[in-house]
Coordinates of C-alpha atoms and ligand atoms in Angstrom, one line a residue:
M908 CA 0.0 0.0 0.0
N909 CA 1.5 3.3 -1.1
V910 CA 2.3 5.5 2.0
H911 CA 0.4 8.3 0.3
A912 CA -2.7 6.2 -0.4
S913 CA -5.0 8.2 1.9
A914 CA -3.8 11.6 0.5
L915 CA -4.4 10.3 -3.0
A916 CA -7.8 8.9 -2.1
E917 CA -8.9 12.1 -0.5
A918 CA -7.7 14.2 -3.4
H919 CA -10.3 12.8 -5.8
L920 CA -7.9 13.3 -8.8
P921 CA -9.6 13.4 -12.2
D922 CA -7.9 10.4 -13.9
E923 CA -5.3 7.6 -13.5
Q924 CA -2.6 9.6 -15.2
T925 CA -2.9 12.5 -12.6
T926 CA -3.0 9.9 -9.8
A927 CA 0.2 8.3 -11.1
F928 CA 1.7 11.8 -11.3
A929 CA 0.6 12.6 -7.7
R930 CA 2.0 9.2 -6.4
D931 CA 5.3 9.7 -8.1
A932 CA 5.6 13.4 -7.0
L933 CA 4.8 12.6 -3.4
D934 CA 7.2 9.6 -3.4
N935 CA 10.1 11.5 -5.0
L936 CA 9.7 14.6 -3.0
S937 CA 9.9 12.4 0.1
R938 CA 13.3 11.0 -0.9
R939 CA 16.7 12.3 0.1
P940 CA 17.9 14.0 -2.1
K941 CA 14.6 15.1 -3.4
R942 CA 13.8 14.4 -7.0
L943 CA 11.0 14.5 -9.7
S944 CA 10.7 12.3 -12.8
P945 CA 11.5 14.0 -16.2
K946 CA 8.6 12.3 -17.8
Y947 CA 6.3 14.8 -16.1
F948 CA 7.9 17.7 -18.0
Y949 CA 5.6 17.1 -21.0
D950 CA 2.2 18.6 -20.3
A951 CA 1.0 20.9 -23.0
A952 CA 3.1 23.8 -21.8
G953 CA 6.1 21.6 -21.3
S954 CA 5.8 20.0 -24.8
E955 CA 5.7 23.5 -26.3
L956 CA 8.7 24.6 -24.3
F957 CA 10.6 21.5 -25.4
E958 CA 9.8 22.4 -29.0
A959 CA 11.3 25.8 -28.4
I960 CA 14.4 24.2 -26.8
T961 CA 14.9 22.2 -30.0
Q962 CA 15.2 25.5 -32.0
L963 CA 17.8 27.0 -29.7
P964 CA 21.4 27.6 -31.1
E965 CA 22.9 26.0 -28.1
Y966 CA 20.7 22.8 -28.2
Y967 CA 22.5 20.8 -30.9
P968 CA 20.9 17.3 -30.5
T969 CA 17.7 17.8 -32.5
R970 CA 19.1 19.5 -35.6
T971 CA 22.1 17.2 -35.6
E972 CA 19.9 14.1 -35.5
L973 CA 17.6 15.5 -38.2
S974 CA 20.7 16.0 -40.4
I975 CA 21.7 12.4 -39.9
L976 CA 18.2 11.1 -40.6
R977 CA 18.0 13.3 -43.7
D978 CA 21.4 12.5 -45.1
R979 CA 21.4 8.8 -44.3
G980 CA 17.7 8.1 -44.7
S981 CA 18.1 5.8 -47.8
E982 CA 20.8 3.7 -46.0
I983 CA 18.6 3.4 -42.9
A984 CA 15.7 2.3 -45.2
T985 CA 17.8 -0.7 -46.4
I986 CA 17.5 -2.2 -42.8
I987 CA 13.7 -1.7 -42.6
P988 CA 11.5 -4.6 -43.9
N989 CA 8.8 -3.4 -46.3
G990 CA 5.3 -3.2 -44.8
A991 CA 6.7 -3.1 -41.2
A992 CA 4.8 -1.3 -38.4
L993 CA 6.8 1.6 -36.9
V994 CA 6.3 2.0 -33.1
E995 CA 7.7 5.3 -31.8
F996 CA 8.4 5.5 -28.1
G997 CA 7.8 8.9 -26.7
A998 CA 6.6 10.5 -30.0
G999 CA 6.6 14.3 -29.7
A1000 CA 6.6 16.4 -32.8
T1001 CA 6.7 14.3 -36.0
T1002 CA 9.6 16.2 -37.7
K1003 CA 12.0 13.2 -37.3
V1004 CA 9.6 10.4 -38.2
R1005 CA 8.5 12.1 -41.4
L1006 CA 12.1 11.6 -42.7
L1007 CA 11.8 7.9 -42.0
L1008 CA 8.3 7.7 -43.5
K1009 CA 9.5 9.4 -46.6
N1010 CA 12.3 6.8 -47.2
C1011 CA 10.5 3.6 -46.2
E1012 CA 7.3 1.7 -47.1
F1013 CA 5.8 1.3 -43.7
G1014 CA 2.5 -0.7 -43.2
A1015 CA 1.5 1.4 -40.2
Y1016 CA 2.8 4.0 -37.7
V1017 CA 2.1 3.8 -33.9
P1018 CA 3.2 6.9 -32.0
V1019 CA 3.2 6.4 -28.3
D1020 CA 3.2 9.4 -25.9
I1021 CA 2.1 10.4 -22.4
S1022 CA 0.9 13.8 -23.8
G1023 CA -2.4 12.7 -25.4
N1024 CA -3.6 16.0 -26.8
F1025 CA -0.3 16.9 -28.5
L1026 CA 0.0 13.3 -29.8
N1027 CA -3.5 13.3 -31.4
A1028 CA -3.0 16.7 -33.0
Q1029 CA 0.2 15.5 -34.6
A1030 CA -1.5 12.3 -35.8
V1031 CA -4.2 14.4 -37.6
A1032 CA -1.6 16.4 -39.4
L1033 CA 0.4 13.3 -40.4
R1034 CA -2.7 11.6 -41.9
K1035 CA -3.1 14.6 -44.2
D1036 CA 0.5 14.3 -45.5
F1037 CA 0.6 10.5 -45.6
P1038 CA -3.0 9.5 -46.6
A1039 CA -2.0 5.9 -47.4
L1040 CA -0.5 5.3 -44.0
D1041 CA -2.5 3.8 -41.1
V1042 CA -1.7 5.9 -38.0
Y1043 CA -2.7 4.5 -34.6
P1044 CA -1.7 7.0 -31.8
V1045 CA -1.5 5.4 -28.3
T1046 CA -1.7 7.6 -25.3
A1047 CA 0.5 5.8 -22.7
D1048 CA 3.6 6.0 -20.6
F1049 CA 6.0 4.0 -22.8
T1050 CA 8.1 3.2 -19.8
A1051 CA 5.2 1.0 -18.6
P1052 CA 3.5 -1.9 -20.4
F1053 CA 1.0 -0.8 -23.1
V1054 CA -1.0 -2.6 -25.8
L1055 CA -0.4 -2.4 -29.5
P1056 CA -3.4 -2.3 -31.9
D1057 CA -4.4 -5.8 -33.1
T1058 CA -4.4 -4.7 -36.8
I1059 CA -0.5 -4.6 -36.8
S1060 CA 0.0 -7.9 -35.0
A1061 CA 1.1 -9.8 -38.2
M1062 CA 3.4 -7.0 -39.4
P1063 CA 7.2 -7.0 -38.7
K1064 CA 8.0 -4.4 -36.0
V1065 CA 10.4 -1.5 -36.0
G1066 CA 11.0 0.5 -32.9
F1067 CA 11.9 4.2 -33.2
F1068 CA 13.4 6.0 -30.2
P1069 CA 15.0 9.2 -31.3
G1070 CA 16.3 12.3 -29.4
S1071 CA 18.5 10.5 -26.9
T1072 CA 15.6 10.1 -24.6
L1073 CA 17.4 6.8 -23.7
G1074 CA 19.8 9.1 -21.8
N1075 CA 17.1 9.9 -19.2
F1076 CA 17.3 6.4 -17.9
E1077 CA 19.9 5.2 -15.4
P1078 CA 22.2 2.8 -17.3
D1079 CA 20.6 -0.3 -15.8
E1080 CA 17.1 1.1 -16.5
A1081 CA 18.2 1.8 -20.1
C1082 CA 19.1 -1.8 -20.4
G1083 CA 15.8 -2.8 -18.9
F1084 CA 13.9 -0.6 -21.3
L1085 CA 15.7 -1.9 -24.4
R1086 CA 15.3 -5.5 -23.2
S1087 CA 11.5 -5.1 -22.7
A1088 CA 11.2 -3.3 -26.1
R1089 CA 13.0 -6.3 -27.6
E1090 CA 10.5 -8.7 -26.1
F1091 CA 7.6 -6.4 -26.9
L1092 CA 8.4 -5.9 -30.6
G1093 CA 9.0 -9.6 -31.1
E1094 CA 11.0 -11.9 -33.4
G1095 CA 13.1 -10.2 -36.1
A1096 CA 12.4 -6.7 -34.7
R1097 CA 14.5 -3.7 -35.6
M1098 CA 15.2 -0.5 -33.5
I1099 CA 16.3 2.9 -34.9
I1100 CA 17.6 4.9 -31.9
G1101 CA 19.2 8.3 -31.4
V1102 CA 22.0 8.6 -28.8
D1103 CA 23.8 11.7 -27.7
L1104 CA 27.6 11.4 -27.6
E1105 CA 30.2 12.5 -25.0
K1106 CA 31.8 15.8 -25.9
D1107 CA 33.4 19.0 -24.7
E1108 CA 31.8 19.9 -21.3
R1109 CA 31.3 23.5 -22.3
V1110 CA 29.1 22.5 -25.3
L1111 CA 27.1 20.3 -23.0
H1112 CA 26.8 23.0 -20.3
D1113 CA 25.6 25.6 -22.8
A1114 CA 23.0 23.1 -24.4
Y1115 CA 21.2 22.9 -21.0
N1116 CA 21.8 26.5 -19.8
D1117 CA 20.7 28.4 -22.9
S1118 CA 21.2 32.2 -22.8
A1119 CA 17.5 32.8 -23.6
G1120 CA 16.5 30.9 -20.4
V1121 CA 14.1 28.5 -22.2
T1122 CA 15.5 25.4 -20.5
A1123 CA 15.1 27.1 -17.1
R1124 CA 11.4 27.8 -17.9
F1125 CA 11.0 24.1 -19.1
N1126 CA 12.5 22.9 -15.8
L1127 CA 10.5 25.3 -13.6
N1128 CA 7.3 24.4 -15.5
L1129 CA 7.4 21.1 -13.6
L1130 CA 6.6 23.0 -10.3
A1131 CA 3.9 25.1 -12.1
R1132 CA 2.4 21.8 -13.3
I1133 CA 2.3 20.4 -9.7
N1134 CA 0.5 23.6 -8.7
R1135 CA -2.0 23.3 -11.6
E1136 CA -2.8 19.6 -11.3
L1137 CA -2.0 18.6 -7.7
G1138 CA -3.0 21.7 -5.8
G1139 CA 0.6 22.6 -5.0
N1140 CA 1.7 26.0 -3.7
F1141 CA 5.3 26.1 -5.1
D1142 CA 6.5 29.7 -5.4
T1143 CA 8.5 29.2 -8.7
S1144 CA 10.4 32.5 -8.1
A1145 CA 11.9 30.9 -5.0
F1146 CA 13.6 28.1 -7.1
R1147 CA 16.3 28.5 -9.7
H1148 CA 17.3 26.3 -12.6
R1149 CA 20.8 24.6 -12.5
A1150 CA 22.2 22.2 -15.1
I1151 CA 25.7 20.7 -14.6
Y1152 CA 27.8 18.0 -16.3
N1153 CA 28.7 15.2 -13.9
S1154 CA 31.9 13.9 -15.6
E1155 CA 32.2 10.9 -13.3
S1156 CA 28.8 9.6 -14.4
R1157 CA 29.0 11.1 -17.9
R1158 CA 25.6 12.8 -17.5
I1159 CA 24.0 16.2 -17.5
E1160 CA 22.0 16.7 -14.3
M1161 CA 19.2 19.2 -14.1
H1162 CA 18.2 20.5 -10.7
L1163 CA 15.8 23.1 -9.2
I1164 CA 17.5 24.9 -6.3
S1165 CA 15.5 26.3 -3.4
T1166 CA 16.7 29.9 -2.9
K1167 CA 15.6 30.0 0.8
A1168 CA 14.2 28.0 3.6
Q1169 CA 10.6 27.3 2.7
K1170 CA 7.6 24.9 3.2
V1171 CA 5.6 23.7 0.2
R1172 CA 2.3 21.8 0.2
V1173 CA 1.4 19.2 -2.4
L1174 CA -2.1 17.7 -1.9
D1175 CA -2.2 17.5 1.9
R1176 CA 1.5 16.8 2.3
S1177 CA 4.0 19.5 3.4
F1178 CA 7.7 19.4 2.2
S1179 CA 10.4 21.6 3.8
F1180 CA 13.3 23.0 1.8
R1181 CA 16.6 24.3 3.2
P1182 CA 18.3 27.2 1.4
G1183 CA 20.3 25.7 -1.6
E1184 CA 18.5 22.4 -1.4
S1185 CA 18.0 20.7 -4.7
I1186 CA 15.2 18.8 -6.5
H1187 CA 17.0 16.6 -9.1
T1188 CA 14.6 16.7 -12.1
E1189 CA 16.6 15.0 -15.0
S1190 CA 19.7 13.1 -15.9
S1191 CA 20.8 13.0 -19.5
Y1192 CA 23.5 10.3 -20.0
K1193 CA 26.0 10.7 -22.8
Y1194 CA 27.5 7.7 -24.5
N1195 CA 30.3 6.7 -26.8
L1196 CA 30.1 3.9 -29.4
E1197 CA 31.8 1.3 -27.2
R1198 CA 29.5 1.8 -24.2
F1199 CA 26.4 2.0 -26.3
T1200 CA 27.3 -1.2 -28.2
A1201 CA 27.8 -3.0 -24.9
L1202 CA 24.5 -1.7 -23.6
A1203 CA 22.6 -2.8 -26.7
Y1204 CA 24.3 -6.2 -26.6
R1205 CA 23.4 -6.6 -22.8
S1206 CA 19.8 -6.0 -23.7
G1207 CA 19.5 -8.5 -26.5
W1208 CA 20.1 -6.3 -29.5
T1209 CA 22.9 -6.4 -32.1
R1210 CA 24.1 -3.0 -33.4
R1211 CA 23.9 -3.5 -37.2
E1212 CA 24.7 0.0 -38.4
S1213 CA 25.6 3.4 -36.9
W1214 CA 25.7 6.9 -38.3
T1215 CA 27.1 10.1 -36.9
D1216 CA 27.4 13.7 -38.1
A1217 CA 30.8 14.9 -39.3
E1218 CA 31.6 16.4 -35.9
R1219 CA 30.5 13.3 -34.1
M1220 CA 28.1 15.3 -31.9
F1221 CA 25.2 12.8 -32.1
S1222 CA 24.6 9.2 -33.3
V1223 CA 21.8 7.2 -34.8
H1224 CA 21.9 3.4 -34.7
A1225 CA 20.1 0.5 -36.3
L1226 CA 19.7 -2.4 -33.9
V1227 CA 18.5 -5.9 -34.8
A1228 CA 16.9 -8.3 -32.3
G1229 CA 19.2 -11.1 -31.0
Ligands
AVJ1971 C1 14.2 14.9 -24.7 C2 15.3 13.9 -22.9 C3 16.4 14.0 -24.9 O1 17.8 15.3 -22.2 O2 18.4 16.4 -24.0 C4 16.3 19.1 -23.2 C5 15.2 16.8 -22.7 N1 16.2 18.5 -21.1 N2 16.8 20.1 -22.5 C6 17.5 15.9 -23.3 C7 15.9 18.1 -22.4 C8 16.7 19.7 -21.2 C9 16.1 16.1 -23.7 N3 15.5 14.7 -24.0

């Protein structure tokens, strides 16, 4: 029984997703050090802010991955069986998948995302541009089990996991995710995955501390979302964004730092903050080819092909099951 069960029951939250958000938020804010899961960044406001981040001069991952998918699309297509069903984990905007859809004859496209409204709006636009393609949006948390539409059961499956969202998982969780995706997608499955690469710390620092402050707003939006959906009373002006590169763990860490001693209420729970106390909101692990190959192998995939940009800032890989 979750220690916060009574608080959740009394809160009469509108749906299962909000209850899951509440349970995770209460659990993680009760931990030492305090933390919040990055998957809750993506409400409507957060998804819009992330789209703005992808346009920033300092944030190189999105445009670099797009250039690889654009320039190597026909090579990637050679690894994709015709008529396959493409299952995208954490599908946000469809900019990247459109490059794959242009180069390959897919039988169906199944975008999976926790942000239902954003997902369905993207699916409507996609159907207009790809009228022959069956699109089945699935609103779900892709880190938890979900069901694929029956209509694609006989099709070969190709997973698509761009953007280096894999980097949000702790390495053993990343292995767990890739392993369950392998089992979930079935025999002969393929996976096209984007992985951010280790690089000069200053480049990484700037990518998560942009001069326009968009990443800071993206990070602080998580507290505003708790206020909107969980009756929290966070004073967002009493927290500041901090993103650092932890070279030992080879990861970017995003934190929200309390600027003073303060008490915050979430549902009927109260949480105290010391001056300078952190809420760890996101890790973004960076890999190199060796360590990613080993991770893929450990989770039951063989790395068939890899592509990077000329500056080796980002990488895209084609994995084959078994
Ligand atoms: C969507 C998880 C890949 O970690 O680079 C962007 C999210 N966080 N700026 C990343 C993010 C801060 C992004 N991922």
